[in-house]
Amino acid sequence: LTDGAIGNEAQLFEEISGNRGDARVFTVGIGSAPNSHFMTKAAEIGRGTFTLIGSEDQIAARMGELFAKLENPAMTNISADFDEKSVHDISPNPMPDLYRGEPVMLTAVMDGTAPKGMLRISGVAGRQPWQIAMDVAKASEGKGIAKLWARRKIDDLEANAYAVNDAAALDREIETVALANH
């Protein structure tokens, strides 16, 4: 619980990442100016979700929605793997759990010109293992995907700053990703 004045984000991300175990982290922001970046990343690292409540009159409804999600996850322990070695930088890592009404989106870098290979997504639905394999060559092309990946990559780099001893090197890496992807 916090009033939102968080000054040690990196330490908290490290704590969540290193000590979460099987728990999940769900963050709730109330009002017009919660620290959405922190709350979103904390929930992502904690494999939970972030709920934004704009005003006090929405509290009961939005918290009811959150509790319904908590009681009925659609899929947990999701992982994504590509069989092609030319795929790297899958984000987010770890993948969040899937809750009704919440999308799960992943981005990755694929070296080469033509996408190929299989993407396997697995998890646990209810109490049963679940898996699907998709042929990446059949994927539709989309504009802006590189920018989406770059934004996620920069968010991941910033959220994991606690693990980097060289702040200048981190800044250079962020700059390189930003410039390469406009």
Coordinates of C-alpha atoms in Angstrom, one line a residue:
L1 CA 0.0 0.0 0.0
T2 CA 1.3 3.4 -0.9
D3 CA 0.2 7.0 -1.4
G4 CA 2.0 6.8 -4.8
A5 CA 5.1 8.8 -3.8
I6 CA 7.5 5.9 -4.7
G7 CA 11.1 6.9 -4.9
N8 CA 12.8 3.4 -5.0
E9 CA 11.1 1.8 -8.0
A10 CA 14.2 -0.2 -9.0
Q11 CA 14.5 -1.7 -5.5
L12 CA 10.8 -2.7 -5.5
F13 CA 11.1 -4.2 -9.0
E14 CA 14.1 -6.2 -7.8
E15 CA 12.2 -7.4 -4.7
I16 CA 9.2 -8.5 -6.7
S17 CA 11.3 -10.2 -9.3
G18 CA 13.5 -12.0 -6.8
N19 CA 11.1 -12.9 -4.1
R20 CA 7.6 -13.4 -5.7
G21 CA 7.8 -17.1 -5.7
D22 CA 4.4 -18.5 -6.8
A23 CA 2.5 -15.3 -5.7
R24 CA 1.1 -12.7 -8.1
V25 CA 1.2 -8.9 -7.7
F26 CA -1.9 -6.9 -8.5
T27 CA -1.7 -3.1 -8.4
V28 CA -4.5 -0.7 -8.0
G29 CA -4.3 3.0 -8.7
I30 CA -7.0 5.4 -7.6
G31 CA -7.5 8.9 -8.8
S32 CA -6.2 11.0 -11.7
A33 CA -2.5 10.7 -11.3
P34 CA -1.2 7.3 -10.0
N35 CA 2.3 6.2 -11.0
S36 CA 1.0 4.2 -13.9
H37 CA 4.5 3.2 -15.1
F38 CA 5.5 1.8 -11.8
M39 CA 2.2 0.0 -11.2
T40 CA 2.1 -1.5 -14.7
K41 CA 5.7 -2.8 -14.5
A42 CA 5.2 -4.1 -10.9
A43 CA 2.1 -6.0 -12.0
E44 CA 3.9 -7.3 -15.1
I45 CA 7.0 -8.5 -13.2
G46 CA 4.6 -10.0 -10.6
R47 CA 2.5 -11.7 -13.3
G48 CA -0.6 -9.9 -12.2
T49 CA -2.5 -6.9 -13.6
F50 CA -2.9 -3.2 -13.0
T51 CA -6.3 -1.7 -12.3
L52 CA -6.9 2.0 -12.8
I53 CA -9.8 3.5 -10.9
G54 CA -10.4 7.1 -12.1
S55 CA -12.7 8.2 -9.3
E56 CA -14.2 7.2 -6.0
D57 CA -17.6 6.4 -7.5
Q58 CA -15.9 3.6 -9.6
I59 CA -14.2 1.8 -6.7
A60 CA -16.9 -0.8 -6.0
A61 CA -17.4 -1.8 -9.6
R62 CA -13.7 -1.9 -10.6
M63 CA -12.7 -3.8 -7.4
G64 CA -15.5 -6.2 -8.1
E65 CA -14.1 -6.8 -11.6
L66 CA -10.6 -7.3 -10.1
F67 CA -11.8 -9.8 -7.6
A68 CA -13.7 -11.7 -10.3
K69 CA -10.4 -11.9 -12.3
L70 CA -8.5 -13.1 -9.3
E71 CA -10.9 -15.9 -8.7
N72 CA -11.0 -17.0 -12.3
P73 CA -7.7 -16.8 -14.2
A74 CA -8.1 -17.9 -17.8
M75 CA -4.5 -19.2 -18.0
T76 CA -1.5 -19.2 -15.7
N77 CA 2.2 -19.9 -16.0
I78 CA 2.2 -18.8 -19.7
S79 CA 5.4 -19.2 -21.7
A80 CA 6.3 -18.5 -25.3
D81 CA 9.1 -20.3 -27.1
F82 CA 10.2 -20.0 -30.7
D83 CA 12.0 -23.0 -32.3
E84 CA 13.9 -20.7 -34.6
K85 CA 17.3 -19.7 -33.1
S86 CA 17.1 -16.3 -34.9
V87 CA 14.3 -15.1 -32.5
H88 CA 15.4 -13.2 -29.4
D89 CA 14.3 -10.5 -27.0
I90 CA 10.9 -11.9 -26.3
S91 CA 9.0 -9.4 -24.1
P92 CA 7.4 -9.5 -21.6
N93 CA 9.5 -11.9 -19.7
P94 CA 8.0 -13.5 -17.6
M95 CA 4.7 -13.6 -19.5
P96 CA 1.8 -12.4 -17.3
D97 CA -1.1 -14.7 -16.5
L98 CA -4.2 -14.3 -18.6
Y99 CA -7.4 -12.9 -17.1
R100 CA -10.8 -12.5 -18.6
G101 CA -11.0 -9.2 -20.4
E102 CA -7.2 -8.7 -20.4
P103 CA -5.1 -9.2 -23.5
V104 CA -1.6 -10.8 -23.4
M105 CA 0.7 -9.5 -26.1
L106 CA 4.2 -10.5 -26.8
T107 CA 6.9 -9.0 -29.0
A108 CA 10.1 -10.5 -30.2
V109 CA 12.9 -9.7 -32.7
M110 CA 13.3 -12.0 -35.6
D111 CA 16.6 -11.9 -37.5
G112 CA 16.4 -12.3 -41.3
T113 CA 14.0 -11.3 -43.9
A114 CA 11.3 -14.0 -44.0
P115 CA 9.7 -15.1 -40.7
K116 CA 9.9 -18.9 -40.3
G117 CA 9.6 -21.6 -37.6
M118 CA 7.0 -22.3 -35.0
L119 CA 5.9 -20.2 -32.0
R120 CA 4.7 -22.4 -29.1
I121 CA 2.6 -20.9 -26.3
S122 CA 1.9 -23.0 -23.3
G123 CA 0.3 -22.5 -19.9
V124 CA -2.2 -24.0 -17.5
A125 CA -5.9 -23.5 -18.1
G126 CA -7.9 -24.5 -15.1
R127 CA -5.8 -27.3 -13.8
Q128 CA -4.9 -28.7 -17.2
P129 CA -1.8 -28.1 -19.3
W130 CA -2.5 -26.2 -22.5
Q131 CA -0.3 -25.6 -25.6
I132 CA -0.7 -24.2 -29.1
A133 CA 1.8 -24.1 -31.9
M134 CA 1.6 -21.5 -34.7
D135 CA 3.5 -21.3 -37.9
V136 CA 5.3 -17.8 -37.9
A137 CA 5.5 -17.8 -41.7
K138 CA 1.6 -17.5 -41.8
A139 CA 1.6 -14.3 -39.6
S140 CA 0.3 -11.1 -41.1
E141 CA 2.7 -8.2 -41.5
G142 CA 1.9 -5.1 -39.5
K143 CA 3.3 -1.6 -39.5
G144 CA 4.5 -0.2 -36.2
I145 CA 5.4 -3.6 -34.6
A146 CA 9.1 -2.6 -34.4
K147 CA 8.1 0.6 -32.5
L148 CA 5.9 -1.5 -30.2
W149 CA 8.8 -3.9 -29.5
A150 CA 11.2 -0.9 -28.9
R151 CA 8.9 0.7 -26.4
R152 CA 8.5 -2.6 -24.5
K153 CA 12.3 -3.2 -24.7
I154 CA 13.0 0.2 -23.3
D155 CA 10.4 -0.3 -20.5
D156 CA 12.1 -3.6 -19.7
L157 CA 15.6 -2.1 -19.6
E158 CA 14.4 0.7 -17.3
A159 CA 12.5 -1.7 -15.0
N160 CA 15.6 -3.9 -14.8
A161 CA 18.0 -1.0 -14.1
Y162 CA 18.5 -2.3 -10.6
A163 CA 20.5 -5.2 -12.1
V164 CA 22.9 -3.0 -14.0
N165 CA 25.9 -1.6 -12.4
D166 CA 26.8 0.8 -15.3
A167 CA 24.0 3.5 -15.7
A168 CA 25.9 5.1 -18.6
A169 CA 25.9 1.8 -20.5
L170 CA 22.2 1.3 -19.8
D171 CA 21.5 4.8 -21.1
R172 CA 23.5 4.0 -24.3
E173 CA 21.6 0.8 -24.8
I174 CA 18.3 2.6 -24.4
E175 CA 19.4 5.3 -26.9
T176 CA 20.5 2.6 -29.4
V177 CA 17.2 0.9 -29.3
A178 CA 15.3 4.2 -29.5
L179 CA 17.3 5.5 -32.5
A180 CA 17.2 2.2 -34.4
N181 CA 13.4 2.0 -34.1
H182 CA 12.5 5.7 -34.4

